[in-house]
């Protein structure tokens, strides 16, 4: 690379931004909305939606589901308005329709808020920014745990929408509206909303240094409230007792950054590089938001590492400030869109863009993501300061190397996807929710976006592509299986539900999640799902851990049910040991029934009935040897208490 000396870069022709804007602005927004919908399919009452639907059902049935340990010792629901809204919807329409309505409302609200933020950050290139926010994998924290903008009945998506709308208002100078929207996000989901408050505070401090007083005063006020022993704030000076800490570090390792693998840090690196580069391209009004989103995320991780991991304070562990990274992830995706719109003109700038794209493609590989992101940032800085001027040959060779690495990744993923398709069990479905985890989807999204943009000026092409996109959404967006739909509608396994109704009490549904709540209207005796909320209740944590330990020792559960973030281990025996069942059923706190998933031709001695499924349920399981398929064709019922 030759150094040109002090050439005046301002005299060079300005790079022409890549733009998808058309006079008819409906076409690009329809494409972005369709892309967002396809990459955020509806999974039904799944993920954390199970917890919130379960909470609503428990409030409506305090003598049944309400006796579940998770709801008796609930330490988080009272801090949000969302459970009140969801309870009314579940009471009026039932869990299935309520979950669908909230999931769809959250999806629409999130997309509209993202469009407002894209317009505030980019102006003319907003469609590129919005498409990047829709397509890029905005996950954060421990890999595979949290994603943004999910079509689920949770308060997270709605709170995220409020915060994104808040930042969009801030970018256009409407600070009061921005503050109100951020507060609304806090009322819906305090943890997600606090990220928006943190970013707004940093933006205001950048504009007016007098706001720094508030930034310093608020932590001091919190410490004063803790010293006075005020409720909630007193947890700031409380540590974690050893037993509670040990339980959390096994079941909720995602709370502690020291347990995060490299795949958790790679996205932060490439998101940060994208934000820093985009800040040099963005309009002045959007620049503070970019910096603040990165600063808030990194500060949150540092706070969790110091006061949640190294020197734990109960309130910090429960607030989980590392989750501020959700906003870093979303703004990082928007930043890549800004880079795509602003770095398309000059060949050297396209090299920077290629390095960034490589980092996103290998975001789960810390070495490549960090290397590509850092190199892109260094190259962009050097180009802006006119310290280097790559020759066409250097650009060609480097671009070819980036292409080879990208092609190798895509080839590997095609091979892995082909293997999954050829080795999947009969009845296993690989839908969009699985396929979107492959980086190959980003390439397909890029090609689809280019085709969509080219079709803007051709009426016939618009009709064909629009109809195709609409049909794809209708066919593919709802990923629920027939059995999942029946469970949500409480029409599956009627014989099982009728038999269980003859005896009151909790149900131990082996390998179960929310089936006991949805299908049987009973409390879970114990399940891995109950461990999701233990950070907010030490009592729940101890009771849940004690029961899980008993099940694992008896061969009725697997160690990974107690420690899901640790390496996969052996599963429990398919047939519960008769001696273990007898010991559990003799305990004073024994469940009333045990439900056992059954394979084909599997027998269940001493059962109260076997209830076949209308269609097998096939699930993928991670084992030390790789991926295996588990096929459930029926459920057996064991009576436990006389």
Coordinates of C-alpha atoms in Angstrom, one line a residue:
X1 CA 0.0 0.0 0.0
X2 CA 1.5 3.3 -1.0
X3 CA 1.2 6.3 1.2
X4 CA 0.1 9.4 -0.7
X5 CA 1.2 12.0 1.7
X6 CA -1.1 14.9 2.4
X7 CA -3.5 14.5 -0.4
X8 CA -6.7 16.5 0.4
X9 CA -9.4 14.0 0.6
X10 CA -12.1 16.6 0.5
X11 CA -11.2 17.2 -3.2
X12 CA -11.9 13.5 -4.0
X13 CA -15.3 12.7 -5.5
X14 CA -17.7 11.8 -2.8
X15 CA -18.7 8.2 -2.5
X16 CA -22.2 7.6 -3.9
X17 CA -24.2 6.0 -1.2
X18 CA -26.0 2.8 -1.9
X19 CA -29.7 3.6 -1.8
X20 CA -32.9 1.6 -2.0
X21 CA -35.1 4.7 -1.8
X22 CA -37.8 5.0 -4.4
X23 CA -40.4 7.7 -4.9
X24 CA -43.0 5.1 -4.1
X25 CA -41.7 4.4 -0.5
X26 CA -44.2 1.6 0.0
X27 CA -42.2 -1.0 -2.0
X28 CA -39.0 -1.0 0.1
X29 CA -40.9 -1.0 3.4
X30 CA -43.0 -4.0 2.3
X31 CA -39.8 -5.8 1.4
X32 CA -38.2 -5.0 4.7
X33 CA -41.3 -6.0 6.6
X34 CA -41.6 -9.3 4.7
X35 CA -37.9 -10.1 5.4
X36 CA -38.4 -9.3 9.1
X37 CA -41.5 -11.6 9.3
X38 CA -39.7 -14.5 7.6
X39 CA -36.7 -14.2 9.9
X40 CA -38.9 -13.9 13.0
X41 CA -41.4 -16.7 12.7
X42 CA -44.1 -17.5 15.3
X43 CA -43.3 -20.5 17.5
X44 CA -46.4 -20.4 19.6
X45 CA -46.3 -20.6 23.4
X46 CA -42.6 -21.3 23.4
X47 CA -39.4 -19.8 25.0
X48 CA -40.2 -17.3 27.7
X49 CA -43.8 -17.0 26.5
X50 CA -44.4 -20.2 28.5
X51 CA -43.5 -18.3 31.7
X52 CA -45.8 -15.4 31.0
X53 CA -48.7 -17.4 29.8
X54 CA -48.2 -19.7 32.8
X55 CA -48.3 -16.7 35.1
X56 CA -51.6 -15.5 33.6
X57 CA -53.1 -19.0 33.9
X58 CA -51.9 -19.1 37.5
X59 CA -53.6 -15.8 38.3
X60 CA -56.8 -17.1 36.8
X61 CA -56.5 -20.5 38.6
X62 CA -54.8 -19.9 42.0
X63 CA -56.0 -23.2 43.4
X64 CA -54.5 -25.2 40.5
X65 CA -51.7 -23.8 38.4
X66 CA -51.3 -21.1 40.9
X67 CA -49.8 -23.6 43.3
X68 CA -46.8 -24.2 41.1
X69 CA -43.6 -23.4 42.9
X70 CA -42.7 -20.9 40.2
X71 CA -45.8 -18.8 40.9
X72 CA -46.0 -19.2 44.6
X73 CA -42.4 -17.8 44.9
X74 CA -42.6 -15.4 42.0
X75 CA -40.2 -12.5 42.5
X76 CA -40.5 -10.6 39.3
X77 CA -44.0 -10.2 37.9
X78 CA -45.0 -7.4 40.2
X79 CA -42.5 -5.0 38.6
X80 CA -44.2 -5.0 35.2
X81 CA -47.6 -4.0 33.8
X82 CA -47.4 -6.7 31.2
X83 CA -48.9 -9.6 33.4
X84 CA -52.0 -7.5 34.0
X85 CA -52.6 -7.0 30.2
X86 CA -51.8 -10.7 29.4
X87 CA -54.1 -12.0 32.1
X88 CA -57.0 -10.1 30.6
X89 CA -56.3 -11.4 27.2
X90 CA -56.0 -15.0 28.3
X91 CA -59.2 -14.8 30.3
X92 CA -61.0 -13.3 27.3
X93 CA -59.6 -15.4 24.4
X94 CA -57.7 -18.3 25.9
X95 CA -53.9 -18.9 26.0
X96 CA -53.4 -19.8 22.3
X97 CA -55.2 -16.7 20.9
X98 CA -53.8 -14.4 23.5
X99 CA -50.2 -15.5 22.8
X100 CA -50.7 -15.1 19.1
X101 CA -52.2 -11.7 19.4
X102 CA -49.4 -10.4 21.7
X103 CA -46.7 -12.0 19.5
X104 CA -48.1 -10.4 16.4
X105 CA -48.6 -7.0 18.1
X106 CA -45.0 -7.1 19.4
X107 CA -43.7 -7.9 15.9
X108 CA -45.6 -5.0 14.3
X109 CA -44.6 -2.6 17.0
X110 CA -41.0 -3.6 16.9
X111 CA -40.8 -3.2 13.1
X112 CA -42.5 0.2 13.1
X113 CA -40.2 1.4 15.9
X114 CA -37.1 0.1 14.0
X115 CA -38.3 2.0 10.9
X116 CA -38.5 5.2 13.0
X117 CA -35.0 4.7 14.3
X118 CA -33.6 3.9 10.9
X119 CA -35.1 7.1 9.5
X120 CA -33.6 9.1 12.4
X121 CA -30.2 7.6 12.0
X122 CA -29.9 7.5 8.2
X123 CA -32.4 9.6 6.4
X124 CA -31.9 8.8 2.7
X125 CA -30.4 5.3 3.3
X126 CA -33.0 4.3 5.8
X127 CA -34.2 1.3 3.9
X128 CA -30.7 -0.3 3.9
X129 CA -30.5 0.3 7.6
X130 CA -34.0 -1.1 8.2
X131 CA -33.2 -4.2 6.1
X132 CA -30.0 -4.8 8.1
X133 CA -32.0 -4.5 11.4
X134 CA -34.4 -7.0 10.0
X135 CA -31.9 -9.5 8.7
X136 CA -28.8 -9.5 10.9
X137 CA -28.8 -11.9 13.9
X138 CA -29.3 -9.6 16.8
X139 CA -28.7 -12.0 19.7
X140 CA -26.8 -11.1 22.8
X141 CA -25.2 -12.6 25.9
X142 CA -24.8 -16.3 26.2
X143 CA -25.3 -17.8 22.7
X144 CA -28.7 -19.0 21.9
X145 CA -30.5 -17.6 24.9
X146 CA -31.8 -14.1 24.0
X147 CA -32.8 -12.6 20.7
X148 CA -34.4 -9.3 20.0
X149 CA -37.7 -8.7 18.1
X150 CA -39.1 -12.1 18.7
X151 CA -42.7 -13.0 17.8
X152 CA -43.5 -14.3 21.3
X153 CA -45.9 -13.4 24.0
X154 CA -43.3 -11.7 26.2
X155 CA -42.9 -8.1 27.4
X156 CA -39.4 -8.0 26.0
X157 CA -40.5 -7.3 22.4
X158 CA -42.9 -4.6 23.3
X159 CA -40.4 -2.9 25.6
X160 CA -37.8 -3.1 22.9
X161 CA -40.2 -1.4 20.5
X162 CA -40.8 1.4 23.0
X163 CA -37.1 1.9 23.4
X164 CA -36.3 1.9 19.7
X165 CA -39.2 4.4 19.2
X166 CA -37.7 6.5 22.0
X167 CA -34.3 6.6 20.2
X168 CA -36.0 7.4 17.0
X169 CA -37.6 10.4 18.7
X170 CA -34.3 11.4 20.3
X171 CA -32.6 11.4 16.8
X172 CA -35.2 13.9 15.6
X173 CA -34.9 16.2 18.6
X174 CA -38.1 15.2 20.4
X175 CA -36.4 14.5 23.8
X176 CA -39.6 14.7 25.9
X177 CA -41.3 12.1 23.8
X178 CA -38.1 10.0 23.9
X179 CA -38.1 10.1 27.7
X180 CA -41.8 9.1 27.9
X181 CA -41.3 6.2 25.5
X182 CA -38.3 5.0 27.4
X183 CA -40.3 5.1 30.7
X184 CA -43.1 3.1 29.0
X185 CA -40.5 0.5 28.1
X186 CA -39.5 0.3 31.8
X187 CA -43.1 -0.2 32.8
X188 CA -43.5 -3.1 30.4
X189 CA -40.1 -4.7 31.1
X190 CA -37.8 -2.8 33.5
X191 CA -34.6 -4.5 32.5
X192 CA -35.1 -3.9 28.8
X193 CA -36.3 -0.4 29.4
X194 CA -33.3 0.6 31.6
X195 CA -31.1 0.1 28.5
X196 CA -33.1 2.8 26.8
X197 CA -32.8 5.1 29.8
X198 CA -29.1 4.6 30.0
X199 CA -28.6 5.4 26.3
X200 CA -30.8 8.5 26.5
X201 CA -28.9 9.7 29.6
X202 CA -25.6 9.3 27.7
X203 CA -26.9 11.2 24.7
X204 CA -28.2 14.0 26.8
X205 CA -24.9 14.2 28.7
X206 CA -23.1 14.4 25.3
X207 CA -25.3 17.3 24.3
X208 CA -25.3 19.2 27.6
X209 CA -22.6 18.4 30.2
X210 CA -25.0 19.5 33.0
X211 CA -26.7 16.1 32.5
X212 CA -23.5 14.6 33.9
X213 CA -24.7 15.7 37.3
X214 CA -27.7 13.5 37.0
X215 CA -25.5 10.6 35.8
X216 CA -23.4 10.9 39.0
X217 CA -26.3 11.7 41.3
X218 CA -28.5 8.7 40.4
X219 CA -26.0 6.0 41.5
X220 CA -25.3 8.0 44.7
X221 CA -29.0 8.3 45.4
X222 CA -29.3 4.5 44.9
X223 CA -26.5 3.9 47.4
X224 CA -28.1 6.2 49.9
X225 CA -31.4 4.4 49.5
X226 CA -29.6 1.1 50.0
X227 CA -27.9 2.5 53.2
X228 CA -31.3 3.5 54.5
X229 CA -32.6 0.0 53.9
X230 CA -35.3 1.0 51.5
X231 CA -37.1 -1.9 49.9
X232 CA -35.5 -3.2 46.7
X233 CA -32.5 -0.8 47.0
X234 CA -31.4 -2.7 50.1
X235 CA -30.4 -5.6 47.8
X236 CA -27.6 -3.4 46.5
X237 CA -25.6 -4.0 49.6
X238 CA -26.6 -7.7 49.9
X239 CA -24.3 -10.3 48.6
X240 CA -25.2 -13.8 47.4
X241 CA -25.0 -16.5 50.0
X242 CA -22.8 -19.5 48.9
X243 CA -25.8 -21.9 48.4
X244 CA -27.8 -19.4 46.3
X245 CA -24.7 -18.5 44.3
X246 CA -23.9 -22.1 43.5
X247 CA -27.4 -22.8 42.3
X248 CA -27.4 -19.7 40.0
X249 CA -24.0 -20.5 38.5
X250 CA -25.2 -24.0 37.6
X251 CA -28.7 -23.2 36.3
X252 CA -28.3 -19.6 35.2
X253 CA -24.7 -19.4 33.9
X254 CA -25.8 -16.8 31.4
X255 CA -26.0 -14.3 34.2
X256 CA -22.2 -14.4 34.7
X257 CA -19.9 -13.1 31.9
X258 CA -17.0 -15.2 33.1
X259 CA -19.0 -18.2 31.9
X260 CA -19.6 -16.9 28.4
X261 CA -17.8 -18.7 25.6
X262 CA -16.0 -17.0 22.7
X263 CA -19.2 -17.2 20.6
X264 CA -20.7 -14.6 23.0
X265 CA -17.9 -12.1 22.6
X266 CA -17.5 -12.2 18.8
X267 CA -20.8 -10.4 18.1
X268 CA -19.9 -7.7 20.5
X269 CA -16.6 -7.1 18.6
X270 CA -18.2 -6.8 15.2
X271 CA -21.1 -4.8 16.5
X272 CA -18.7 -2.4 18.1
X273 CA -16.6 -2.1 15.0
X274 CA -19.7 -1.4 12.9
X275 CA -20.9 1.3 15.3
X276 CA -17.6 3.1 15.4
X277 CA -17.3 3.1 11.6
X278 CA -20.9 4.1 11.1
X279 CA -20.5 7.0 13.5
X280 CA -18.2 8.6 11.0
X281 CA -20.8 8.3 8.3
X282 CA -24.0 9.1 10.2
X283 CA -25.6 12.5 10.4
X284 CA -24.6 14.5 13.4
X285 CA -28.0 13.9 15.1
X286 CA -27.5 10.2 15.1
X287 CA -23.9 9.9 16.1
X288 CA -24.4 10.3 19.9
X289 CA -27.0 7.5 19.8
X290 CA -24.5 5.1 18.1
X291 CA -21.8 5.9 20.7
X292 CA -24.2 5.7 23.6
X293 CA -25.6 2.3 22.5
X294 CA -22.1 0.9 22.4
X295 CA -21.1 2.6 25.7
X296 CA -24.3 1.4 27.5
X297 CA -23.8 -2.2 26.5
X298 CA -20.1 -2.3 27.4
X299 CA -20.8 -0.6 30.7
X300 CA -23.5 -3.1 31.5
X301 CA -21.2 -6.0 30.8
X302 CA -18.5 -4.5 33.0
X303 CA -21.0 -3.9 35.8
X304 CA -22.2 -7.5 35.7
X305 CA -18.6 -8.8 35.6
X306 CA -17.6 -6.7 38.6
X307 CA -20.7 -6.6 40.8
X308 CA -22.6 -9.6 39.5
X309 CA -19.8 -12.0 38.9
X310 CA -16.6 -11.0 40.8
X311 CA -18.1 -9.2 43.9
X312 CA -21.8 -10.1 43.6
X313 CA -24.5 -7.7 44.8
X314 CA -27.9 -9.2 44.8
X315 CA -29.6 -6.3 43.0
X316 CA -27.0 -6.1 40.3
X317 CA -27.3 -9.9 39.7
X318 CA -31.1 -9.5 39.4
X319 CA -31.0 -6.4 37.2
X320 CA -28.6 -8.1 34.8
X321 CA -27.1 -5.0 33.4
X322 CA -25.2 -7.1 30.8
X323 CA -28.6 -7.3 29.0
X324 CA -28.1 -3.7 27.9
X325 CA -26.3 -5.5 25.1
X326 CA -29.6 -6.0 23.4
X327 CA -29.6 -2.3 22.4
X328 CA -25.9 -2.6 21.3
X329 CA -26.9 -5.6 19.1
X330 CA -29.8 -3.8 17.4
X331 CA -27.9 -0.5 16.9
X332 CA -24.9 -2.6 15.7
X333 CA -27.1 -4.1 13.0
X334 CA -28.4 -0.6 12.1
X335 CA -24.8 0.6 12.0
X336 CA -23.8 -2.1 9.5
X337 CA -26.7 -0.9 7.3
X338 CA -25.3 2.6 7.6
X339 CA -21.9 1.3 6.5
X340 CA -23.4 -0.6 3.6
X341 CA -25.2 2.7 2.4
X342 CA -22.1 4.9 2.9
X343 CA -19.2 2.7 1.9
X344 CA -20.4 1.5 -1.4
X345 CA -18.9 4.2 -3.7
X346 CA -15.1 3.8 -3.5
X347 CA -13.3 0.5 -4.0
X348 CA -11.2 1.0 -0.9
X349 CA -14.3 1.7 1.2
X350 CA -15.9 -1.5 -0.2
X351 CA -12.9 -3.3 1.2
X352 CA -13.8 -2.0 4.6
X353 CA -17.4 -3.1 4.1
X354 CA -16.2 -6.5 3.0
X355 CA -14.2 -7.0 6.2
X356 CA -17.2 -5.9 8.3
X357 CA -19.4 -8.4 6.4
X358 CA -16.9 -11.1 7.1
X359 CA -17.0 -10.3 10.8
X360 CA -20.8 -10.6 10.8
X361 CA -20.6 -13.9 8.9
X362 CA -18.2 -15.3 11.4
X363 CA -19.7 -13.5 14.5
X364 CA -19.7 -16.8 16.4
X365 CA -15.9 -17.1 16.0
X366 CA -14.2 -14.7 18.4
X367 CA -10.8 -14.7 16.6
X368 CA -12.2 -14.1 13.1
X369 CA -14.9 -11.6 14.2
X370 CA -12.5 -9.6 16.3
X371 CA -9.8 -9.7 13.6
X372 CA -12.1 -8.7 10.8
X373 CA -13.8 -6.0 12.9
X374 CA -10.5 -4.5 14.1
X375 CA -9.0 -4.6 10.6
X376 CA -12.0 -2.9 9.1
X377 CA -11.9 -0.2 11.8
X378 CA -8.2 0.4 11.3
X379 CA -8.5 0.5 7.5
X380 CA -11.4 2.9 7.6
X381 CA -9.6 5.2 10.0
X382 CA -6.5 5.1 7.8
X383 CA -8.5 5.9 4.7
X384 CA -10.3 8.8 6.3
X385 CA -7.0 10.3 7.4
X386 CA -5.5 9.6 3.9
X387 CA -2.6 7.7 5.4
X388 CA -3.0 4.8 2.9
X389 CA -4.2 4.5 -0.6
X390 CA -4.6 0.8 -1.6
X391 CA -3.7 0.0 -5.2
X392 CA -6.3 -1.8 -7.3
X393 CA -4.1 -4.9 -7.1
X394 CA -4.1 -4.9 -3.3
X395 CA -7.8 -4.3 -3.3
X396 CA -8.4 -7.2 -5.7
X397 CA -6.2 -9.7 -3.7
X398 CA -7.6 -8.7 -0.3
X399 CA -11.2 -8.8 -1.7
X400 CA -10.5 -12.3 -3.1
X401 CA -9.2 -13.5 0.3
X402 CA -12.4 -12.2 2.0
X403 CA -14.5 -13.9 -0.7
X404 CA -12.7 -17.2 -0.2
X405 CA -13.2 -17.1 3.6
X406 CA -16.9 -16.2 3.1
X407 CA -17.4 -18.9 0.5
X408 CA -15.8 -21.5 2.8
X409 CA -18.1 -20.5 5.6
X410 CA -21.2 -20.8 3.3
X411 CA -20.0 -24.1 1.9
X412 CA -19.5 -25.5 5.4
X413 CA -23.0 -24.4 6.4
X414 CA -24.5 -25.8 3.3
X415 CA -22.8 -29.1 4.1
X416 CA -24.2 -29.0 7.7
X417 CA -27.7 -28.1 6.5
X418 CA -27.6 -31.0 4.0
X419 CA -26.5 -33.4 6.7
X420 CA -29.4 -32.3 8.9
X421 CA -31.8 -32.7 6.1
X422 CA -30.5 -36.2 5.2
X423 CA -30.2 -37.4 8.8
X424 CA -33.3 -36.0 10.4
X425 CA -35.8 -38.4 11.8
X426 CA -39.1 -39.0 10.1
X427 CA -41.4 -36.3 11.2
X428 CA -38.7 -33.8 12.2
X429 CA -39.3 -30.4 10.6
X430 CA -36.5 -27.9 9.8
X431 CA -38.4 -24.7 9.7
X432 CA -37.3 -21.1 9.4
X433 CA -36.6 -20.9 13.2
X434 CA -33.8 -23.4 12.7
X435 CA -32.6 -22.4 9.2
X436 CA -32.2 -18.7 10.2
X437 CA -29.4 -19.7 12.6
X438 CA -27.2 -20.3 9.6
X439 CA -25.2 -17.4 8.1
X440 CA -26.3 -18.6 4.7
X441 CA -29.6 -16.8 5.4
X442 CA -27.8 -13.5 5.3
X443 CA -26.5 -14.2 1.8
X444 CA -30.0 -15.2 0.7
X445 CA -31.4 -12.1 2.3
X446 CA -28.9 -10.0 0.4
X447 CA -29.7 -11.6 -2.9
X448 CA -33.5 -11.3 -2.2
X449 CA -33.1 -7.6 -1.3
X450 CA -31.3 -6.9 -4.6
X451 CA -33.9 -8.7 -6.6
X452 CA -36.7 -6.8 -4.7
X453 CA -35.0 -3.5 -5.3
X454 CA -34.6 -4.1 -9.0
X455 CA -38.2 -5.0 -9.3
X456 CA -39.3 -1.6 -8.0
X457 CA -39.7 -0.1 -11.5
X458 CA -41.5 -3.1 -13.1
X459 CA -45.1 -3.6 -12.3
X460 CA -45.3 -7.2 -13.3
X461 CA -42.3 -8.1 -11.2
X462 CA -43.8 -6.3 -8.2
X463 CA -47.0 -8.3 -8.5
X464 CA -45.1 -11.7 -8.8
X465 CA -42.6 -11.0 -6.0
X466 CA -45.3 -9.4 -3.7
X467 CA -47.6 -12.4 -4.1
X468 CA -44.7 -14.8 -3.5
X469 CA -43.6 -13.0 -0.4
X470 CA -47.2 -12.9 0.9
X471 CA -47.7 -16.6 0.3
X472 CA -44.3 -17.4 2.0
X473 CA -45.4 -15.5 5.1
X474 CA -48.8 -17.3 5.2
X475 CA -47.3 -20.7 4.8
X476 CA -44.1 -20.4 6.8
X477 CA -44.5 -17.7 9.5
X478 CA -46.5 -19.9 11.9
X479 CA -44.2 -22.7 12.9
X480 CA -46.3 -24.5 15.4
X481 CA -46.7 -28.3 14.9
X482 CA -50.1 -29.9 14.9
X483 CA -49.4 -31.3 18.4
X484 CA -48.3 -27.9 19.7
X485 CA -51.5 -26.3 18.4
X486 CA -53.6 -29.0 20.0
X487 CA -51.8 -28.5 23.4
X488 CA -52.3 -24.8 23.3
X489 CA -56.0 -25.3 22.5
X490 CA -56.2 -27.9 25.2
X491 CA -57.6 -30.5 22.8
X492 CA -54.6 -32.9 22.7
X493 CA -54.7 -36.1 24.7
X494 CA -58.2 -35.8 26.1
X495 CA -58.0 -39.2 27.7
X496 CA -54.9 -38.2 29.7
X497 CA -56.5 -34.9 30.8
X498 CA -59.7 -36.8 31.9
X499 CA -57.8 -39.4 33.9
X500 CA -55.6 -36.8 35.7
X501 CA -58.8 -34.8 36.6
X502 CA -59.8 -37.7 39.0
X503 CA -57.1 -36.8 41.5
X504 CA -55.9 -33.4 42.6
X505 CA -52.3 -32.4 43.0
X506 CA -49.1 -31.4 41.1
X507 CA -47.9 -33.4 38.0
X508 CA -44.3 -34.4 37.3
X509 CA -44.2 -34.4 33.5
X510 CA -40.8 -35.9 32.6
X511 CA -38.9 -33.8 30.1
X512 CA -41.9 -31.4 30.2
X513 CA -42.0 -27.7 30.1
X514 CA -45.5 -26.0 30.1
X515 CA -47.6 -29.0 29.1
X516 CA -48.9 -29.5 32.7
X517 CA -50.1 -25.9 32.8
X518 CA -51.6 -25.8 29.3
X519 CA -53.0 -29.2 28.9
X520 CA -53.8 -30.4 32.4
X521 CA -54.3 -27.1 34.3
X522 CA -52.0 -28.4 37.0
X523 CA -48.9 -27.2 38.8
X524 CA -45.6 -28.7 37.8
X525 CA -44.0 -30.7 40.6
X526 CA -40.6 -29.9 39.1
X527 CA -39.3 -28.9 35.6
X528 CA -36.3 -27.3 34.1
X529 CA -38.5 -24.4 33.1
X530 CA -39.1 -23.5 36.8
X531 CA -35.4 -22.7 37.1
X532 CA -35.7 -19.8 34.6
X533 CA -36.9 -17.4 37.3
X534 CA -34.8 -18.5 40.3
X535 CA -32.6 -15.4 40.2
X536 CA -35.5 -13.4 41.6
X537 CA -36.3 -15.7 44.4
X538 CA -33.8 -17.5 46.6
X539 CA -36.6 -19.6 48.1
X540 CA -37.7 -20.8 44.7
X541 CA -34.0 -21.5 43.8
X542 CA -33.4 -23.7 46.9
X543 CA -36.7 -25.6 46.6
X544 CA -36.3 -26.2 42.8
X545 CA -32.7 -27.3 43.2
X546 CA -33.5 -29.7 46.0
X547 CA -36.3 -31.4 43.9
X548 CA -34.1 -31.5 40.8
X549 CA -31.3 -33.1 42.7
X550 CA -33.7 -35.8 43.9
X551 CA -34.9 -36.5 40.4
X552 CA -31.4 -36.7 39.0
X553 CA -30.3 -39.1 41.8
X554 CA -33.3 -41.3 41.0
X555 CA -32.7 -41.3 37.3
X556 CA -35.9 -39.4 36.6
X557 CA -34.0 -36.3 35.2
X558 CA -30.7 -35.6 33.6
X559 CA -27.8 -33.4 35.0
X560 CA -28.4 -31.0 32.1
X561 CA -31.9 -30.3 33.4
X562 CA -30.1 -28.8 36.4
X563 CA -27.3 -27.2 34.5
X564 CA -28.5 -26.5 30.9
X565 CA -25.6 -24.2 30.0
X566 CA -22.9 -26.8 30.7
X567 CA -21.7 -29.4 28.2
X568 CA -24.3 -32.0 27.2
X569 CA -24.3 -35.1 29.2
X570 CA -26.2 -38.4 29.2
X571 CA -30.0 -38.3 29.2
X572 CA -32.2 -40.0 31.8
X573 CA -33.3 -43.6 31.1
X574 CA -36.2 -43.8 28.8
X575 CA -38.2 -46.0 31.2
X576 CA -38.2 -44.6 34.8
X577 CA -36.7 -47.0 37.3
X578 CA -39.5 -48.6 39.3
X579 CA -37.7 -48.3 42.6
X580 CA -37.0 -44.6 42.0
X581 CA -40.7 -44.0 41.3
X582 CA -41.7 -45.9 44.4
X583 CA -39.3 -43.8 46.6
X584 CA -40.5 -40.5 45.1
X585 CA -44.2 -41.4 45.4
X586 CA -43.6 -42.3 49.1
X587 CA -42.3 -38.8 49.9
X588 CA -44.6 -36.4 51.8
X589 CA -44.4 -33.9 49.0
X590 CA -44.9 -36.4 46.2
X591 CA -46.7 -35.4 43.0
X592 CA -50.1 -36.8 42.2
X593 CA -49.1 -38.1 38.8
X594 CA -46.1 -38.8 36.7
X595 CA -46.4 -38.4 32.9
X596 CA -43.8 -40.2 30.8
X597 CA -43.0 -39.6 27.1
X598 CA -42.9 -43.0 25.3
X599 CA -41.0 -44.2 22.2
X600 CA -42.4 -46.6 19.7
X601 CA -43.0 -50.1 21.3
X602 CA -41.9 -48.8 24.7
X603 CA -43.8 -50.3 27.6
X604 CA -44.5 -48.7 31.0
X605 CA -45.2 -51.2 33.8
X606 CA -47.7 -50.2 36.4
X607 CA -49.2 -47.4 34.4
X608 CA -52.6 -46.0 34.6
X609 CA -52.9 -45.8 30.8
X610 CA -51.0 -45.0 27.6
X611 CA -52.3 -42.2 25.5
X612 CA -51.1 -42.0 21.9
X613 CA -50.4 -38.8 20.1
X614 CA -52.2 -38.0 16.8
X615 CA -48.8 -37.2 15.3
X616 CA -45.3 -38.1 16.7
X617 CA -43.3 -35.3 18.3
X618 CA -39.7 -35.4 17.1
X619 CA -37.1 -33.2 18.8
X620 CA -33.4 -32.8 18.4
X621 CA -31.2 -33.4 21.4
X622 CA -27.6 -32.4 21.9
X623 CA -25.4 -35.2 23.2
X624 CA -21.7 -35.7 23.7
X625 CA -21.6 -37.5 20.4
X626 CA -23.5 -34.8 18.5
X627 CA -27.2 -34.4 17.6
X628 CA -29.7 -37.2 18.2
X629 CA -33.4 -37.4 17.5
X630 CA -36.0 -38.3 20.1
X631 CA -39.4 -39.5 18.8
X632 CA -42.3 -39.4 21.2
X633 CA -45.4 -41.3 20.0
X634 CA -47.5 -41.5 23.2
X635 CA -47.5 -40.5 26.9
X636 CA -47.8 -42.9 29.8
X637 CA -49.4 -42.0 33.1
X638 CA -48.1 -43.3 36.5
X639 CA -50.3 -42.8 39.6
X640 CA -48.2 -41.5 42.4
X641 CA -50.3 -40.7 45.4
X642 CA -53.1 -42.9 46.8

